Coordinates of C-alpha atoms and ligand atoms in Angstrom, one line a residue:
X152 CA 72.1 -100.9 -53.4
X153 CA 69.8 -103.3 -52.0
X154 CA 70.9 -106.8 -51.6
X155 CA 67.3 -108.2 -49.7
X156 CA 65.0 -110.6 -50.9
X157 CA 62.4 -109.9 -47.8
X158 CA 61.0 -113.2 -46.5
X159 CA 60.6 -112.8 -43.0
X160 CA 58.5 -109.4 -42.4
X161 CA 57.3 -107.9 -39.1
X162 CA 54.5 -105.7 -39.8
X163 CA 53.7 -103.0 -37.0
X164 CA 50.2 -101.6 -37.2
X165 CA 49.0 -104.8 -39.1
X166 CA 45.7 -104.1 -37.8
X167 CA 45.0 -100.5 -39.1
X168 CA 43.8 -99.5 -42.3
X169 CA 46.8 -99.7 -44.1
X170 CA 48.9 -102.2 -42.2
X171 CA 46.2 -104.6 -42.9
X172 CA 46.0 -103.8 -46.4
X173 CA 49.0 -104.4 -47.0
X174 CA 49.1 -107.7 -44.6
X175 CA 46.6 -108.9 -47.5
X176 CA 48.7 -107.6 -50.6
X177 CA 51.7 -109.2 -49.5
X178 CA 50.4 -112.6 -48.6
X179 CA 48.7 -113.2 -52.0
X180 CA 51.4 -111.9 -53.6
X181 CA 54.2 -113.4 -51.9
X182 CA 53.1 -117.0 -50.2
X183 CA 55.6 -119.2 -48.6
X184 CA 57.7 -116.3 -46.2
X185 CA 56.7 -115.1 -42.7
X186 CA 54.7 -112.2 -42.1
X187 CA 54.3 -111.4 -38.1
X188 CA 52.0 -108.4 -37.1
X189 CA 52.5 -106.5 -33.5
X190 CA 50.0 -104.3 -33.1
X191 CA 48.4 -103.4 -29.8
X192 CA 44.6 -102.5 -30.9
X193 CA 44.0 -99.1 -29.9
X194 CA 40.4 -98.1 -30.9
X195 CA 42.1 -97.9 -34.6
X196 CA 42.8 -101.5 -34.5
X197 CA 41.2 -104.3 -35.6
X198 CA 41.4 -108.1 -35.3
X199 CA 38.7 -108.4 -38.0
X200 CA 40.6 -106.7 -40.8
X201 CA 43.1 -110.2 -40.6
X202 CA 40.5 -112.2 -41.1
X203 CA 41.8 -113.7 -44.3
X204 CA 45.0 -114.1 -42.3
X205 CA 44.8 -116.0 -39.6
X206 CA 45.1 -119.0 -39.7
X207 CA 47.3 -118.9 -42.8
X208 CA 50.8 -120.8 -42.2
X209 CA 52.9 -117.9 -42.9
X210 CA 50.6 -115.5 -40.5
X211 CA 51.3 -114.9 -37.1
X212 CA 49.9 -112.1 -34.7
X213 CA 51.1 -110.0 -32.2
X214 CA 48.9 -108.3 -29.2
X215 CA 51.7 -106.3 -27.9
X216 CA 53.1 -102.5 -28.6
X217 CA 55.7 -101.3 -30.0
X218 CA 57.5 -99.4 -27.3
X219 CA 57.8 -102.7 -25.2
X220 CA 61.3 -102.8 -26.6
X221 CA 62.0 -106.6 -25.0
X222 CA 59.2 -108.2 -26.9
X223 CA 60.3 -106.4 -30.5
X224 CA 63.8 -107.6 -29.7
X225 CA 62.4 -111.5 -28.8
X226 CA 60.2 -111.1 -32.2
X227 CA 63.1 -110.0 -34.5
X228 CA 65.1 -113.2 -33.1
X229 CA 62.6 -116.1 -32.6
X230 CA 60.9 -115.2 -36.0
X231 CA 64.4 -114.2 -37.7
X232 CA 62.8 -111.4 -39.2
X233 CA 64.6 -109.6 -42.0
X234 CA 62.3 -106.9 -42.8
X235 CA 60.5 -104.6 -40.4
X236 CA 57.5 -102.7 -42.5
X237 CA 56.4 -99.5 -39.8
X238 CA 52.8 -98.9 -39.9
X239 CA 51.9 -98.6 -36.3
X240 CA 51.3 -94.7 -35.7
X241 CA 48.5 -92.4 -34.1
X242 CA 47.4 -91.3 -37.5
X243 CA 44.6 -88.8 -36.9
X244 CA 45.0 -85.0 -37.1
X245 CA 41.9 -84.4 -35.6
X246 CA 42.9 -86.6 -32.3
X247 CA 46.4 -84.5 -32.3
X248 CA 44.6 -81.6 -32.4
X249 CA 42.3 -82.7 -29.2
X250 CA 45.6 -84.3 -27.6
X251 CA 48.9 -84.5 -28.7
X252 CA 50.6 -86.8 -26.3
X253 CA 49.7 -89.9 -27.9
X254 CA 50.9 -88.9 -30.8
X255 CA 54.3 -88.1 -29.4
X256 CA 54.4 -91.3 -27.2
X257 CA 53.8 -93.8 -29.9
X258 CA 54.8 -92.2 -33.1
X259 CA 58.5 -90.5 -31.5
X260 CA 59.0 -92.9 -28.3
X261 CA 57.5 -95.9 -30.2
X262 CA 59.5 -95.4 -33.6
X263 CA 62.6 -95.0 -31.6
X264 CA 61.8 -98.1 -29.4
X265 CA 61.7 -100.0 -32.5
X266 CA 64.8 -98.8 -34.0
X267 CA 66.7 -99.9 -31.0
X268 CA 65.4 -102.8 -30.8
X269 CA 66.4 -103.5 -34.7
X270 CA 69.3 -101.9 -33.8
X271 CA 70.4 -104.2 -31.1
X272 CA 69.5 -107.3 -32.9
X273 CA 70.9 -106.8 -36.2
X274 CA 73.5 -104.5 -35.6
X275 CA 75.0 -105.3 -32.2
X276 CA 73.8 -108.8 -31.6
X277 CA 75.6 -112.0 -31.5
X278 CA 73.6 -113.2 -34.8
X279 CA 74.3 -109.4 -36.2
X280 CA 71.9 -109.8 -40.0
X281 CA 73.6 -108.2 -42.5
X282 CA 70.7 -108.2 -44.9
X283 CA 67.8 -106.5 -43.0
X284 CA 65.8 -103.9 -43.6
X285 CA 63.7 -101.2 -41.7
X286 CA 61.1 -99.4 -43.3
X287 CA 59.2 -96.7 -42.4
X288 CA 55.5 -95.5 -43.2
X289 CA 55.2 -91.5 -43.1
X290 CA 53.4 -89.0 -44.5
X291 CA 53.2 -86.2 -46.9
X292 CA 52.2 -84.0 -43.8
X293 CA 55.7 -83.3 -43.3
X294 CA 56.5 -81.2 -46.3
X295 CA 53.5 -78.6 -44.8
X296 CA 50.9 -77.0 -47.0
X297 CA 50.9 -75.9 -50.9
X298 CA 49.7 -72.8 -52.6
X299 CA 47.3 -73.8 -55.1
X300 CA 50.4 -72.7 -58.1
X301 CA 53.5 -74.7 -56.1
X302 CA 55.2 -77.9 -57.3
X303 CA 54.2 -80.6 -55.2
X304 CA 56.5 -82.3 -52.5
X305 CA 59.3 -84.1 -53.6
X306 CA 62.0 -85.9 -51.7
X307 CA 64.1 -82.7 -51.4
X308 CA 61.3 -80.2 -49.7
X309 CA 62.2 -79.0 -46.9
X310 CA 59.9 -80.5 -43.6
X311 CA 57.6 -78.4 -42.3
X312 CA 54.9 -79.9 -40.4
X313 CA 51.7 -78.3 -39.4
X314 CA 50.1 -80.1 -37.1
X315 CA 50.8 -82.6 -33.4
X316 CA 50.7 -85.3 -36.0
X317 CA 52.4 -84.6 -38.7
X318 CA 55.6 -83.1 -36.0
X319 CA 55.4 -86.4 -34.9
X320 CA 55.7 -88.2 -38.0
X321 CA 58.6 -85.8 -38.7
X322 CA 60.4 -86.4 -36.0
X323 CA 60.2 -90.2 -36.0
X324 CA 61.5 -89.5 -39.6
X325 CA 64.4 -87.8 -38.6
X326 CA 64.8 -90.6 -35.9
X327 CA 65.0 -93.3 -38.8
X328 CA 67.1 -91.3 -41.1
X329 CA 70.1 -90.6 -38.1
X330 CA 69.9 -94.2 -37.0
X331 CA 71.2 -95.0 -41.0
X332 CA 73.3 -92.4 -40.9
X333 CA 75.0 -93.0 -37.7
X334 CA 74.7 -96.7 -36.9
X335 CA 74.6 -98.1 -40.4
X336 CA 70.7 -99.6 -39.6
X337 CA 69.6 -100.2 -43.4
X338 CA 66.2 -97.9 -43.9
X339 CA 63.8 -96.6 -46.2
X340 CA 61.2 -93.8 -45.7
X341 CA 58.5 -93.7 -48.0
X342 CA 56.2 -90.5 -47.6
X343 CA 52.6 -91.0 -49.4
X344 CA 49.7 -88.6 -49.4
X345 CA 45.6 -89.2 -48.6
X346 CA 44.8 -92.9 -48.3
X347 CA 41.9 -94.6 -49.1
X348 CA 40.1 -97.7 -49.8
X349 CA 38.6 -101.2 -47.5
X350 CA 39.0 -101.5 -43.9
X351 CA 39.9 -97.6 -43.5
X352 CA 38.5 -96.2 -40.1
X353 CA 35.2 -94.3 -40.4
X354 CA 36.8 -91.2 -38.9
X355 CA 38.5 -90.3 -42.2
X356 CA 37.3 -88.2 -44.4
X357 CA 36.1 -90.4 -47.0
X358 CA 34.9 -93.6 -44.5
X359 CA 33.1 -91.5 -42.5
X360 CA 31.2 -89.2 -45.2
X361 CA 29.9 -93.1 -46.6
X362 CA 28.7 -94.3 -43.3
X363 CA 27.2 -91.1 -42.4
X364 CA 25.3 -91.4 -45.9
X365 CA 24.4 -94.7 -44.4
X366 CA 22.8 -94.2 -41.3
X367 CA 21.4 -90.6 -43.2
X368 CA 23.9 -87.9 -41.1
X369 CA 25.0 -85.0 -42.1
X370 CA 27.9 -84.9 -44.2
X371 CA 31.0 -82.1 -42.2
X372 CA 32.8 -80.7 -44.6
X373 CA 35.4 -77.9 -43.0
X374 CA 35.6 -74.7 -43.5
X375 CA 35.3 -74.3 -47.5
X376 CA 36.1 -77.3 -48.4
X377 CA 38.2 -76.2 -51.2
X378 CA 41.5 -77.8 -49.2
X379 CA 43.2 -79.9 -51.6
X380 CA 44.4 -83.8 -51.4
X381 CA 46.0 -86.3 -53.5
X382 CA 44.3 -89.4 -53.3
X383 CA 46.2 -92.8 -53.4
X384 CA 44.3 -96.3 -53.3
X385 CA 45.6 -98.3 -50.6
X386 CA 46.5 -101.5 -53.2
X387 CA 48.6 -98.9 -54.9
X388 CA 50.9 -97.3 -51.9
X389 CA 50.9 -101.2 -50.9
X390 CA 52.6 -101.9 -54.1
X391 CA 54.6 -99.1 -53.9
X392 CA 56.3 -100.3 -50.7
X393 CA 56.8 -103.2 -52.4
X394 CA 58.6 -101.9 -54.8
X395 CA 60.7 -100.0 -52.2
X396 CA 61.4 -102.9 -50.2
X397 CA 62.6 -105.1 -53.3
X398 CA 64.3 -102.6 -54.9
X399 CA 64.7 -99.6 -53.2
X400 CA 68.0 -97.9 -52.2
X401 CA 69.2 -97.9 -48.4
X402 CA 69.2 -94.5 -47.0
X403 CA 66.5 -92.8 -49.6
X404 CA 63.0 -91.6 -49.3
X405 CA 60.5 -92.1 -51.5
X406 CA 57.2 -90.4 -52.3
X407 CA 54.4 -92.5 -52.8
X408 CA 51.0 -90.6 -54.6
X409 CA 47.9 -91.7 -56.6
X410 CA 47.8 -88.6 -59.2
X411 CA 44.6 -88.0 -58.2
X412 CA 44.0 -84.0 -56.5
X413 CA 41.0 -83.2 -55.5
X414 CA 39.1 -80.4 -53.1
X415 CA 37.0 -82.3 -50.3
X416 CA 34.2 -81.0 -51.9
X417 CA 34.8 -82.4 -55.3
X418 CA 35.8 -85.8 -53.0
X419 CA 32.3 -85.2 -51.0
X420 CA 30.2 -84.7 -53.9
X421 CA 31.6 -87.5 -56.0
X422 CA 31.0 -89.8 -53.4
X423 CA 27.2 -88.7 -53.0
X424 CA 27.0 -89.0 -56.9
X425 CA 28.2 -92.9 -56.7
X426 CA 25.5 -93.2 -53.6
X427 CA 22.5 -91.8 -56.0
X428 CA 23.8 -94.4 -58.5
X429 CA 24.0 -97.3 -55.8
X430 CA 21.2 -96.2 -53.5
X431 CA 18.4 -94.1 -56.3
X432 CA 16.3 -94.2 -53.5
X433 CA 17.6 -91.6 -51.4
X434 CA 18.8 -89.5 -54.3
X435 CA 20.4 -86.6 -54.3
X436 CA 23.0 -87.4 -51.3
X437 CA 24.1 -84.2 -51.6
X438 CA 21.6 -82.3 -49.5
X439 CA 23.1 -84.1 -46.6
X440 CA 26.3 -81.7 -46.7
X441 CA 26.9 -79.4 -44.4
X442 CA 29.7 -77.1 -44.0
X443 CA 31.3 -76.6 -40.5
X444 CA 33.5 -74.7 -38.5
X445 CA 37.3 -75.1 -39.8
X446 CA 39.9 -77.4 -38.3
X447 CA 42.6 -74.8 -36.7
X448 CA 45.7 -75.1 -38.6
X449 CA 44.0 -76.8 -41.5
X450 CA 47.1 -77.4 -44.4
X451 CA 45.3 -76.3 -48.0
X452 CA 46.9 -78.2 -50.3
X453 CA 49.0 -81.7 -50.7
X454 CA 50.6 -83.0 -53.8
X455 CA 52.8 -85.9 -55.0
X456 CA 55.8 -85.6 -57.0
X457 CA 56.7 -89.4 -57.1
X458 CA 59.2 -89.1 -60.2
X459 CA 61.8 -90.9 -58.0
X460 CA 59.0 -93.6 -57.4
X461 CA 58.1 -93.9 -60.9
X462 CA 62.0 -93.6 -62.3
X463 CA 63.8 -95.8 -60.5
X464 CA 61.5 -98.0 -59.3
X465 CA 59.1 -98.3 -62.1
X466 CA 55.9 -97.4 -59.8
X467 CA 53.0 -96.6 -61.8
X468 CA 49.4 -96.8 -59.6
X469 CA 46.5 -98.6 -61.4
X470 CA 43.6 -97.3 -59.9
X471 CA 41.7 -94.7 -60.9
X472 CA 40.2 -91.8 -58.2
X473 CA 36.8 -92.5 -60.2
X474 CA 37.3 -96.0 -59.9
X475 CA 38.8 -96.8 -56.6
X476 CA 36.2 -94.6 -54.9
X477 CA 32.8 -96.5 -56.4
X478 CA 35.0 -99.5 -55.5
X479 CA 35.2 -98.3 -51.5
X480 CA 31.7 -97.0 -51.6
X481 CA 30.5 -100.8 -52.7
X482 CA 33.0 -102.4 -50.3
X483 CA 30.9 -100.5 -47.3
X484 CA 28.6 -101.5 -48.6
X485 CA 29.0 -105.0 -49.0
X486 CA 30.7 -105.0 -45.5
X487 CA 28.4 -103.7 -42.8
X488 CA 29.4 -106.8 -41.0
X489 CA 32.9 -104.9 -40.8
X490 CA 32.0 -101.3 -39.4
X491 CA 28.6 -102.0 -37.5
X492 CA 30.3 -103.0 -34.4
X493 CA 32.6 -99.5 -34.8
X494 CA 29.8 -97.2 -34.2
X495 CA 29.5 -97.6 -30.2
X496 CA 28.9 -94.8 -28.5
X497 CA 32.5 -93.4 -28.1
X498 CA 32.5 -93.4 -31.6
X499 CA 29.8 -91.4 -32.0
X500 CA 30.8 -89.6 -29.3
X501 CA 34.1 -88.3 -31.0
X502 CA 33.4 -88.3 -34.5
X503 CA 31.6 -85.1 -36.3
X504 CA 31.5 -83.3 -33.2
X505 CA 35.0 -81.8 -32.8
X506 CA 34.4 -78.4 -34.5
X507 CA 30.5 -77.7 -34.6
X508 CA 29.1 -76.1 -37.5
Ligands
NAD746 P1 45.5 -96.5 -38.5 O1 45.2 -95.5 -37.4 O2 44.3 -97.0 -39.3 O3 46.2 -97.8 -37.8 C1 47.2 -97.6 -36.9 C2 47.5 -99.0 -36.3 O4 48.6 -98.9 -35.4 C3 46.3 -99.6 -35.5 O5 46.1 -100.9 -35.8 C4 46.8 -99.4 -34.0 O6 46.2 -100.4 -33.2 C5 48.3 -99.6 -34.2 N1 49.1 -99.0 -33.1 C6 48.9 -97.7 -32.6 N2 49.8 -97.6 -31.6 C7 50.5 -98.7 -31.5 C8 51.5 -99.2 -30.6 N3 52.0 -98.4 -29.6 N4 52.0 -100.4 -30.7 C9 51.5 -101.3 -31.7 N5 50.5 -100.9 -32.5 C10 50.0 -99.6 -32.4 O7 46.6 -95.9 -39.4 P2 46.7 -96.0 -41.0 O8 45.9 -95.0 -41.6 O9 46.7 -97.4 -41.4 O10 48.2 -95.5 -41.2 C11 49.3 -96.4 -41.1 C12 50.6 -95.6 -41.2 O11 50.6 -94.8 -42.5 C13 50.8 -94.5 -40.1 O12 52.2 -94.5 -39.8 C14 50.4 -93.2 -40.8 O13 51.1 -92.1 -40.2 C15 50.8 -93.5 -42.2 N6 50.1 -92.7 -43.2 C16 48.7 -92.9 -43.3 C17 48.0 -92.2 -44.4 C18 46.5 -92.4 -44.5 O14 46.0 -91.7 -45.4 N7 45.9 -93.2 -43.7 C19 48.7 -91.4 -45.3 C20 50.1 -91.3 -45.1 C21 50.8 -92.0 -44.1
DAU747 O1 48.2 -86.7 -46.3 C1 48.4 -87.9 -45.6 C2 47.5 -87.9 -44.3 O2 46.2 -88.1 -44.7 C3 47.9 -89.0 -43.3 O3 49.2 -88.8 -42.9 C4 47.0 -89.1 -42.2 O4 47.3 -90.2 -41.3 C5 45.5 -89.2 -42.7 O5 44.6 -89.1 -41.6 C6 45.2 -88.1 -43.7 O6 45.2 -86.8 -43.1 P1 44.1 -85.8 -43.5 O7 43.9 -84.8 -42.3 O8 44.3 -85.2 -44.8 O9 42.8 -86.8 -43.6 P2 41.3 -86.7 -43.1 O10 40.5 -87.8 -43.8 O11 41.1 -86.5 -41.7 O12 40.8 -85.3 -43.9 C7 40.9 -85.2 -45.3 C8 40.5 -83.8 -45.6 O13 39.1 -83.7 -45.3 C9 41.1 -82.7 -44.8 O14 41.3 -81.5 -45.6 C10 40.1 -82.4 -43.6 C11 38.8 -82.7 -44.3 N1 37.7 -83.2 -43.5 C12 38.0 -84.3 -42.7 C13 37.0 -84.8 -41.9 C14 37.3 -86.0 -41.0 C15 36.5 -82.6 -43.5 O15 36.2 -81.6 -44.3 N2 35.5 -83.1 -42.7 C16 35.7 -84.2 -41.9 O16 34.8 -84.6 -41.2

């Protein structure tokens, strides 16, 4: 059972999409602890999303990566950390696709850097913490790809990863799941599905379809766009790991999911029907999509069984699909200050040209 109150978090990845979400979520909600973020800003990273941060007491931030094993070690003791929340990954499928290594050097070496370090400091060390708690942010990937009649994933479905990045999330899974099991280190897994909401890079799906609506670009939807996601609001996975790292038992996984299954072209075309609401004037959005060539390997269908979640943890996510996207669509809106200075030419240069049409 878990005997943590967390207090004292370091946050890898703090500067992602989700890392930073969460960075906001758990400052308002939990004021008066420590939060540290390490992140080392790869072109996924970005200062800006911690605005409302810095300069907050309890905030602290890192420029440093997680497989320089030294500085997490220094971190976990100088800051007496208690709770180490994983965010920091390669988390693009595309970008695995186009080159794996990455993906292996900083979600396998990284991940296993970090447990050593944890491992050395409250296990093995001279202040050894017996409350402490390592928590790691994977993916629904791992399970592998649905037929359209299957149960969705639950915690018991066998791994069977797809692509560079989701073997790479499965493997620093595995990683975190023998280092409980052999050294005692106390961890959770959670495993969520499609992200979105604020501050998410514009080379995901839905981010990138808004500012392409923008800036008036084609809209790429792969092959025939009937693949299938589950869509979780950010706020909502962030309260689910919460919930996890309150309450949740050492040793488990949990899935995390927003209910919400849709085909990218349902996703696509309910985001161009929020832009004719928001933007009349360059009604209908739709005839900017375009169909294009197929990512290879391309997984059909993901969905969230989060019983466990739900059950024992009394998760229940509050935002609706509806909802949450005319809520992300506004917040681009509202925040060009935010992804202007993203579009620079290597941006461009990678995004929407991988597969042609
Ligand atoms: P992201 O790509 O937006 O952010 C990743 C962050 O990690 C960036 O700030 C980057 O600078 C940092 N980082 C990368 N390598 C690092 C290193 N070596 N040292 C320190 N920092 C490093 O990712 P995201 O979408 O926020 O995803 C966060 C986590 O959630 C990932 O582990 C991802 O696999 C997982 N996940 C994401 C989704 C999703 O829909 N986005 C869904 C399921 C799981
Ligand atoms: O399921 C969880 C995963 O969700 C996370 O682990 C990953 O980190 C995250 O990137 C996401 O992976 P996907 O590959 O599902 O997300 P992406 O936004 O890249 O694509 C969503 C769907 O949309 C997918 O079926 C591919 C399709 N797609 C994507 C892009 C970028 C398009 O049709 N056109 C596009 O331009």
């Amino acid at each position: 059972m878990n005997n943590l109150t967390p207090k004292r978090l370091l946050v890898t990845g703090g500067a992602g999409f989700i890392g930073a979400n969460f960075v906001h979520y758990w400052l308002q909600n939990h004021p008066g602890g420590r939060l540290v973020v390490l992140d080392v800003l790869t072109y996924a990273g970005n200062r800006a999303s911690l605005a409302g941060a810095e300069g907050r007491p309890e905030f602290r931030f890192v420029h440093g990566d997680i497989r320089d094993e030294a500085l997490v070690e220094r971190l976990l003791r100088e800051e007496g950390i208690d709770t180490l929340v994983h965010f920091a990954a390669e988390s693009h499928v595309d970008r695995s696709i186009a080159g794996p290594g990455a993906f292996i050097d900083t979600n396998i070496v990284g991940t296993h850097s970090l447990l050593k370090a944890a491992r050395a400091v409250w296990l093995d060390g001279d202040e050894s913490r017996p409350g402490h708690r390592f928590h790691h942010v994977s993916t629904d990937e791992v399970y592998g790809s649905l037929g359209p009649n299957d149960p969705a994933f639950s915690e018991t479905t066998p791994y069977a990863p797809n692509s560079p990045y989701s073997a790479s999330k499965a493997a620093s899974d595995h990683l975190v799941r023998a280092y409980h099991h052999t050294y005692g280190l106390a961890t959770t897994i959670s495993n969520c599905s499609n992200n979105y909401g604020p501050l998410q890079f514009p080379e995901k799906l839905i981010p990138l379809c808004i500012l392409n609506l923008l800036d008036g670009k084609p809209l790429p939807i792969y092959g025939d766009g009937q693949n299938v996601r589950d869509w979780l609001h950010v706020e909502d996975h962030c309260h689910g790991i919460e919930l996890i790292l309150e309450s949740g038992r050492v040793g488990e996984t949990y899935n995390v999911g927003g209910g919400a299954e849709r085909t990218n072209l349902q996703v696509v075309e309910g985001l161009c029907a929020v832009m004719d609401e928001l933007r009349p004037e360059d009604s209908p959005h739709a005839r900017h999509i375009e169909f294009v060539k197929d990512r290879p390997g391309h997984d059909r269908r993901y969905a969230i069984d989060e019983r466990k979640l739900r059950g024992e943890l009394g998760y229940t996510p509050v935002h609706s699909f509806e909802g949450g996207l005319k809520e992300t669509v506004a917040w681009y809106l509202a925040n060009e200050v935010w992804w202007r200075p993203i579009l620079s030419g290597e941006y461009r240069e990678w995004v929407g040209c991988q597969y042609g049409s």
